[in-house]
Amino acid sequence: MKTVTIKHAEKHELDWINAKYNEIDFVESNYENEYIVIAKVENENAGLGRLVKIDDNNAELGGIYTFPNFRGLGVAENIVQNLCEKKPFGESNIWCLPFENLLNFYSKFGFKIYNSIKVPEKIIRKLEWCNSESNYGKKVLLLCKKNKANLQQFV
């Protein structure tokens, strides 16, 4: 099996990153408040992902994109695992807004359906935008991964 490695993106790579995100209509990255990673398979760029800082306690996991030629190799799993372990902003909550069919995938990393904690306004607005009929046409879920000390708040 081919080895997947993850590296922290450097600022000079931002134009390339945003060009890749533009190809699939994802929001562009902003290096100043994001921790962006690039997945590599045998030294070839194979995917992207990011954590976006919301505030000192919250970040959003997003922009998970495996390039077509590298699907089925565990690229997305490696990206999500890496980002969940890093916590570059010291956050205790990592929010994720995946399509409904990806619930099992994100559950493997400890994400749970939102239950009873305060959701940042920025996340609520994005969820509403994602679930408006004119945008994606399929349901987007609100998931959260808490630090181990706060897991009792989930179903």
PDB file of C-alpha atoms in Angstrom:
ATOM      1  CA  MET A   1       0.000   0.000   0.000  1.00  0.00           C
ATOM      2  CA  LYS A   2       1.157   3.513  -0.761  1.00  0.00           C
ATOM      3  CA  THR A   3       2.220   5.685   2.165  1.00  0.00           C
ATOM      4  CA  VAL A   4       0.294   8.867   2.919  1.00  0.00           C
ATOM      5  CA  THR A   5       2.176  11.662   4.654  1.00  0.00           C
ATOM      6  CA  ILE A   6       0.818  14.970   5.934  1.00  0.00           C
ATOM      7  CA  LYS A   7       2.704  18.266   5.997  1.00  0.00           C
ATOM      8  CA  HIS A   8       1.802  21.698   7.283  1.00  0.00           C
ATOM      9  CA  ALA A   9       1.263  24.022   4.318  1.00  0.00           C
ATOM     10  CA  GLU A  10       3.603  26.950   3.958  1.00  0.00           C
ATOM     11  CA  LYS A  11       2.419  30.466   3.204  1.00  0.00           C
ATOM     12  CA  HIS A  12       3.983  30.478  -0.272  1.00  0.00           C
ATOM     13  CA  GLU A  13       1.718  27.500  -1.199  1.00  0.00           C
ATOM     14  CA  LEU A  14      -1.509  29.439  -0.589  1.00  0.00           C
ATOM     15  CA  ASP A  15      -2.117  30.374  -4.250  1.00  0.00           C
ATOM     16  CA  TRP A  16      -1.883  26.708  -5.283  1.00  0.00           C
ATOM     17  CA  ILE A  17      -4.131  25.668  -2.354  1.00  0.00           C
ATOM     18  CA  ASN A  18      -6.788  28.202  -3.301  1.00  0.00           C
ATOM     19  CA  ALA A  19      -6.604  27.216  -6.966  1.00  0.00           C
ATOM     20  CA  LYS A  20      -7.352  23.608  -5.916  1.00  0.00           C
ATOM     21  CA  TYR A  21     -10.254  24.754  -3.704  1.00  0.00           C
ATOM     22  CA  ASN A  22     -11.611  26.940  -6.530  1.00  0.00           C
ATOM     23  CA  GLU A  23     -11.732  23.870  -8.808  1.00  0.00           C
ATOM     24  CA  ILE A  24     -14.385  22.356  -6.507  1.00  0.00           C
ATOM     25  CA  ASP A  25     -16.135  25.571  -5.365  1.00  0.00           C
ATOM     26  CA  PHE A  26     -14.768  25.457  -1.798  1.00  0.00           C
ATOM     27  CA  VAL A  27     -14.158  28.666   0.148  1.00  0.00           C
ATOM     28  CA  GLU A  28     -10.593  29.889  -0.269  1.00  0.00           C
ATOM     29  CA  SER A  29      -8.137  29.576   2.587  1.00  0.00           C
ATOM     30  CA  ASN A  30      -6.724  32.436   4.617  1.00  0.00           C
ATOM     31  CA  TYR A  31      -3.323  31.553   6.037  1.00  0.00           C
ATOM     32  CA  GLU A  32      -3.605  33.996   8.938  1.00  0.00           C
ATOM     33  CA  ASN A  33      -6.379  32.167  10.843  1.00  0.00           C
ATOM     34  CA  GLU A  34      -6.113  28.646   9.442  1.00  0.00           C
ATOM     35  CA  TYR A  35      -3.944  25.597   9.953  1.00  0.00           C
ATOM     36  CA  ILE A  36      -3.730  24.010   6.494  1.00  0.00           C
ATOM     37  CA  VAL A  37      -2.246  20.632   5.651  1.00  0.00           C
ATOM     38  CA  ILE A  38      -1.290  18.973   2.388  1.00  0.00           C
ATOM     39  CA  ALA A  39      -1.447  15.202   2.029  1.00  0.00           C
ATOM     40  CA  LYS A  40       1.194  13.528  -0.100  1.00  0.00           C
ATOM     41  CA  VAL A  41       1.324  10.059  -1.609  1.00  0.00           C
ATOM     42  CA  GLU A  42       4.811   9.086  -2.736  1.00  0.00           C
ATOM     43  CA  ASN A  43       5.828  12.757  -2.842  1.00  0.00           C
ATOM     44  CA  GLU A  44       2.844  13.828  -4.990  1.00  0.00           C
ATOM     45  CA  ASN A  45       0.239  16.221  -3.616  1.00  0.00           C
ATOM     46  CA  ALA A  46      -2.866  14.128  -2.981  1.00  0.00           C
ATOM     47  CA  GLY A  47      -5.239  16.252  -0.881  1.00  0.00           C
ATOM     48  CA  LEU A  48      -5.913  19.184   1.416  1.00  0.00           C
ATOM     49  CA  GLY A  49      -7.597  19.999   4.699  1.00  0.00           C
ATOM     50  CA  ARG A  50      -7.756  22.791   7.246  1.00  0.00           C
ATOM     51  CA  LEU A  51      -8.749  23.934  10.685  1.00  0.00           C
ATOM     52  CA  VAL A  52     -10.225  27.428  10.753  1.00  0.00           C
ATOM     53  CA  LYS A  53      -9.917  29.319  14.037  1.00  0.00           C
ATOM     54  CA  ILE A  54     -13.250  30.638  15.277  1.00  0.00           C
ATOM     55  CA  ASP A  55     -12.149  31.742  18.748  1.00  0.00           C
ATOM     56  CA  ASP A  56      -9.933  30.470  21.582  1.00  0.00           C
ATOM     57  CA  ASN A  57     -12.241  27.500  22.263  1.00  0.00           C
ATOM     58  CA  ASN A  58     -13.539  26.640  18.791  1.00  0.00           C
ATOM     59  CA  ALA A  59     -12.251  25.700  15.358  1.00  0.00           C
ATOM     60  CA  GLU A  60     -13.918  24.331  12.253  1.00  0.00           C
ATOM     61  CA  LEU A  61     -12.585  21.298  10.419  1.00  0.00           C
ATOM     62  CA  GLY A  62     -13.134  21.742   6.713  1.00  0.00           C
ATOM     63  CA  GLY A  63     -11.824  21.839   3.212  1.00  0.00           C
ATOM     64  CA  ILE A  64     -11.175  18.093   3.265  1.00  0.00           C
ATOM     65  CA  TYR A  65     -10.440  17.287  -0.359  1.00  0.00           C
ATOM     66  CA  THR A  66      -8.799  14.182  -1.786  1.00  0.00           C
ATOM     67  CA  PHE A  67      -7.703  14.673  -5.378  1.00  0.00           C
ATOM     68  CA  PRO A  68      -9.426  12.234  -7.792  1.00  0.00           C
ATOM     69  CA  ASN A  69      -6.313  10.161  -8.653  1.00  0.00           C
ATOM     70  CA  PHE A  70      -5.687   9.414  -4.955  1.00  0.00           C
ATOM     71  CA  ARG A  71      -9.118   8.337  -3.743  1.00  0.00           C
ATOM     72  CA  GLY A  72      -9.322   5.028  -1.912  1.00  0.00           C
ATOM     73  CA  LEU A  73      -5.827   5.331  -0.428  1.00  0.00           C
ATOM     74  CA  GLY A  74      -6.794   6.701   2.996  1.00  0.00           C
ATOM     75  CA  VAL A  75      -5.865  10.297   2.180  1.00  0.00           C
ATOM     76  CA  ALA A  76      -8.938  11.874   3.805  1.00  0.00           C
ATOM     77  CA  GLU A  77      -8.535   9.691   6.902  1.00  0.00           C
ATOM     78  CA  ASN A  78      -4.935  10.819   7.307  1.00  0.00           C
ATOM     79  CA  ILE A  79      -5.865  14.483   6.854  1.00  0.00           C
ATOM     80  CA  VAL A  80      -8.693  14.382   9.415  1.00  0.00           C
ATOM     81  CA  GLN A  81      -6.640  12.395  11.933  1.00  0.00           C
ATOM     82  CA  ASN A  82      -3.746  14.827  11.633  1.00  0.00           C
ATOM     83  CA  LEU A  83      -5.931  17.900  12.030  1.00  0.00           C
ATOM     84  CA  CYS A  84      -7.780  16.447  15.021  1.00  0.00           C
ATOM     85  CA  GLU A  85      -4.493  15.735  16.788  1.00  0.00           C
ATOM     86  CA  LYS A  86      -2.870  19.130  16.171  1.00  0.00           C
ATOM     87  CA  LYS A  87      -5.193  21.621  17.907  1.00  0.00           C
ATOM     88  CA  PRO A  88      -2.973  24.500  16.715  1.00  0.00           C
ATOM     89  CA  PHE A  89      -5.147  27.215  18.250  1.00  0.00           C
ATOM     90  CA  GLY A  90      -5.629  25.536  21.647  1.00  0.00           C
ATOM     91  CA  GLU A  91      -9.304  24.940  20.892  1.00  0.00           C
ATOM     92  CA  SER A  92     -11.350  22.406  22.839  1.00  0.00           C
ATOM     93  CA  ASN A  93     -14.212  22.126  20.331  1.00  0.00           C
ATOM     94  CA  ILE A  94     -13.727  21.154  16.697  1.00  0.00           C
ATOM     95  CA  TRP A  95     -16.853  21.663  14.602  1.00  0.00           C
ATOM     96  CA  CYS A  96     -17.520  19.908  11.319  1.00  0.00           C
ATOM     97  CA  LEU A  97     -20.294  20.412   8.753  1.00  0.00           C
ATOM     98  CA  PRO A  98     -20.253  17.291   6.556  1.00  0.00           C
ATOM     99  CA  PHE A  99     -22.870  15.934   4.205  1.00  0.00           C
ATOM    100  CA  GLU A 100     -25.203  13.486   5.963  1.00  0.00           C
ATOM    101  CA  ASN A 101     -23.717  10.474   4.137  1.00  0.00           C
ATOM    102  CA  LEU A 102     -20.330  11.159   5.804  1.00  0.00           C
ATOM    103  CA  LEU A 103     -21.547  10.744   9.404  1.00  0.00           C
ATOM    104  CA  ASN A 104     -19.924   7.299   9.821  1.00  0.00           C
ATOM    105  CA  PHE A 105     -16.625   8.573   8.412  1.00  0.00           C
ATOM    106  CA  TYR A 106     -16.386  11.471  10.897  1.00  0.00           C
ATOM    107  CA  SER A 107     -17.670   9.333  13.784  1.00  0.00           C
ATOM    108  CA  LYS A 108     -14.453   7.293  13.512  1.00  0.00           C
ATOM    109  CA  PHE A 109     -12.554  10.376  14.693  1.00  0.00           C
ATOM    110  CA  GLY A 110     -14.801  11.117  17.668  1.00  0.00           C
ATOM    111  CA  PHE A 111     -17.206  13.558  16.031  1.00  0.00           C
ATOM    112  CA  LYS A 112     -20.741  13.389  17.405  1.00  0.00           C
ATOM    113  CA  ILE A 113     -24.002  14.986  16.385  1.00  0.00           C
ATOM    114  CA  TYR A 114     -24.338  18.293  18.203  1.00  0.00           C
ATOM    115  CA  ASN A 115     -26.327  17.985  21.397  1.00  0.00           C
ATOM    116  CA  SER A 116     -26.159  20.561  24.142  1.00  0.00           C
ATOM    117  CA  ILE A 117     -23.175  22.876  23.968  1.00  0.00           C
ATOM    118  CA  LYS A 118     -23.210  26.449  22.713  1.00  0.00           C
ATOM    119  CA  VAL A 119     -22.632  26.622  18.975  1.00  0.00           C
ATOM    120  CA  PRO A 120     -20.599  29.603  17.719  1.00  0.00           C
ATOM    121  CA  GLU A 121     -22.700  32.012  15.646  1.00  0.00           C
ATOM    122  CA  LYS A 122     -20.330  31.620  12.683  1.00  0.00           C
ATOM    123  CA  ILE A 123     -21.039  27.858  12.607  1.00  0.00           C
ATOM    124  CA  ILE A 124     -24.813  28.366  12.864  1.00  0.00           C
ATOM    125  CA  ARG A 125     -24.771  30.806   9.933  1.00  0.00           C
ATOM    126  CA  LYS A 126     -22.678  28.435   7.824  1.00  0.00           C
ATOM    127  CA  LEU A 127     -24.956  25.468   8.609  1.00  0.00           C
ATOM    128  CA  GLU A 128     -28.023  27.494   7.614  1.00  0.00           C
ATOM    129  CA  TRP A 129     -26.308  28.532   4.374  1.00  0.00           C
ATOM    130  CA  CYS A 130     -25.278  24.945   3.592  1.00  0.00           C
ATOM    131  CA  ASN A 131     -28.782  23.614   4.195  1.00  0.00           C
ATOM    132  CA  SER A 132     -30.615  26.246   2.177  1.00  0.00           C
ATOM    133  CA  GLU A 133     -32.148  24.560  -0.856  1.00  0.00           C
ATOM    134  CA  SER A 134     -30.279  26.634  -3.408  1.00  0.00           C
ATOM    135  CA  ASN A 135     -26.776  25.638  -2.283  1.00  0.00           C
ATOM    136  CA  TYR A 136     -25.962  21.914  -2.016  1.00  0.00           C
ATOM    137  CA  GLY A 137     -29.280  20.116  -2.420  1.00  0.00           C
ATOM    138  CA  LYS A 138     -28.325  17.547   0.212  1.00  0.00           C
ATOM    139  CA  LYS A 139     -28.406  17.703   3.986  1.00  0.00           C
ATOM    140  CA  VAL A 140     -25.400  18.972   5.943  1.00  0.00           C
ATOM    141  CA  LEU A 141     -24.984  17.882   9.569  1.00  0.00           C
ATOM    142  CA  LEU A 142     -23.592  19.728  12.570  1.00  0.00           C
ATOM    143  CA  LEU A 143     -20.931  17.620  14.300  1.00  0.00           C
ATOM    144  CA  CYS A 144     -18.556  18.441  17.126  1.00  0.00           C
ATOM    145  CA  LYS A 145     -15.500  16.787  18.639  1.00  0.00           C
ATOM    146  CA  LYS A 146     -14.822  17.769  22.239  1.00  0.00           C
ATOM    147  CA  ASN A 147     -11.748  17.237  24.326  1.00  0.00           C
ATOM    148  CA  LYS A 148     -12.001  14.116  26.506  1.00  0.00           C
ATOM    149  CA  ALA A 149     -12.905  16.068  29.632  1.00  0.00           C
ATOM    150  CA  ASN A 150     -16.190  17.221  28.071  1.00  0.00           C
ATOM    151  CA  LEU A 151     -17.472  14.076  26.340  1.00  0.00           C
ATOM    152  CA  GLN A 152     -20.370  13.647  28.777  1.00  0.00           C
ATOM    153  CA  GLN A 153     -22.257  16.381  26.902  1.00  0.00           C
ATOM    154  CA  PHE A 154     -22.836  14.105  23.907  1.00  0.00           C
ATOM    155  CA  VAL A 155     -25.345  11.425  23.078  1.00  0.00           C
TER     156      VAL A 155
END
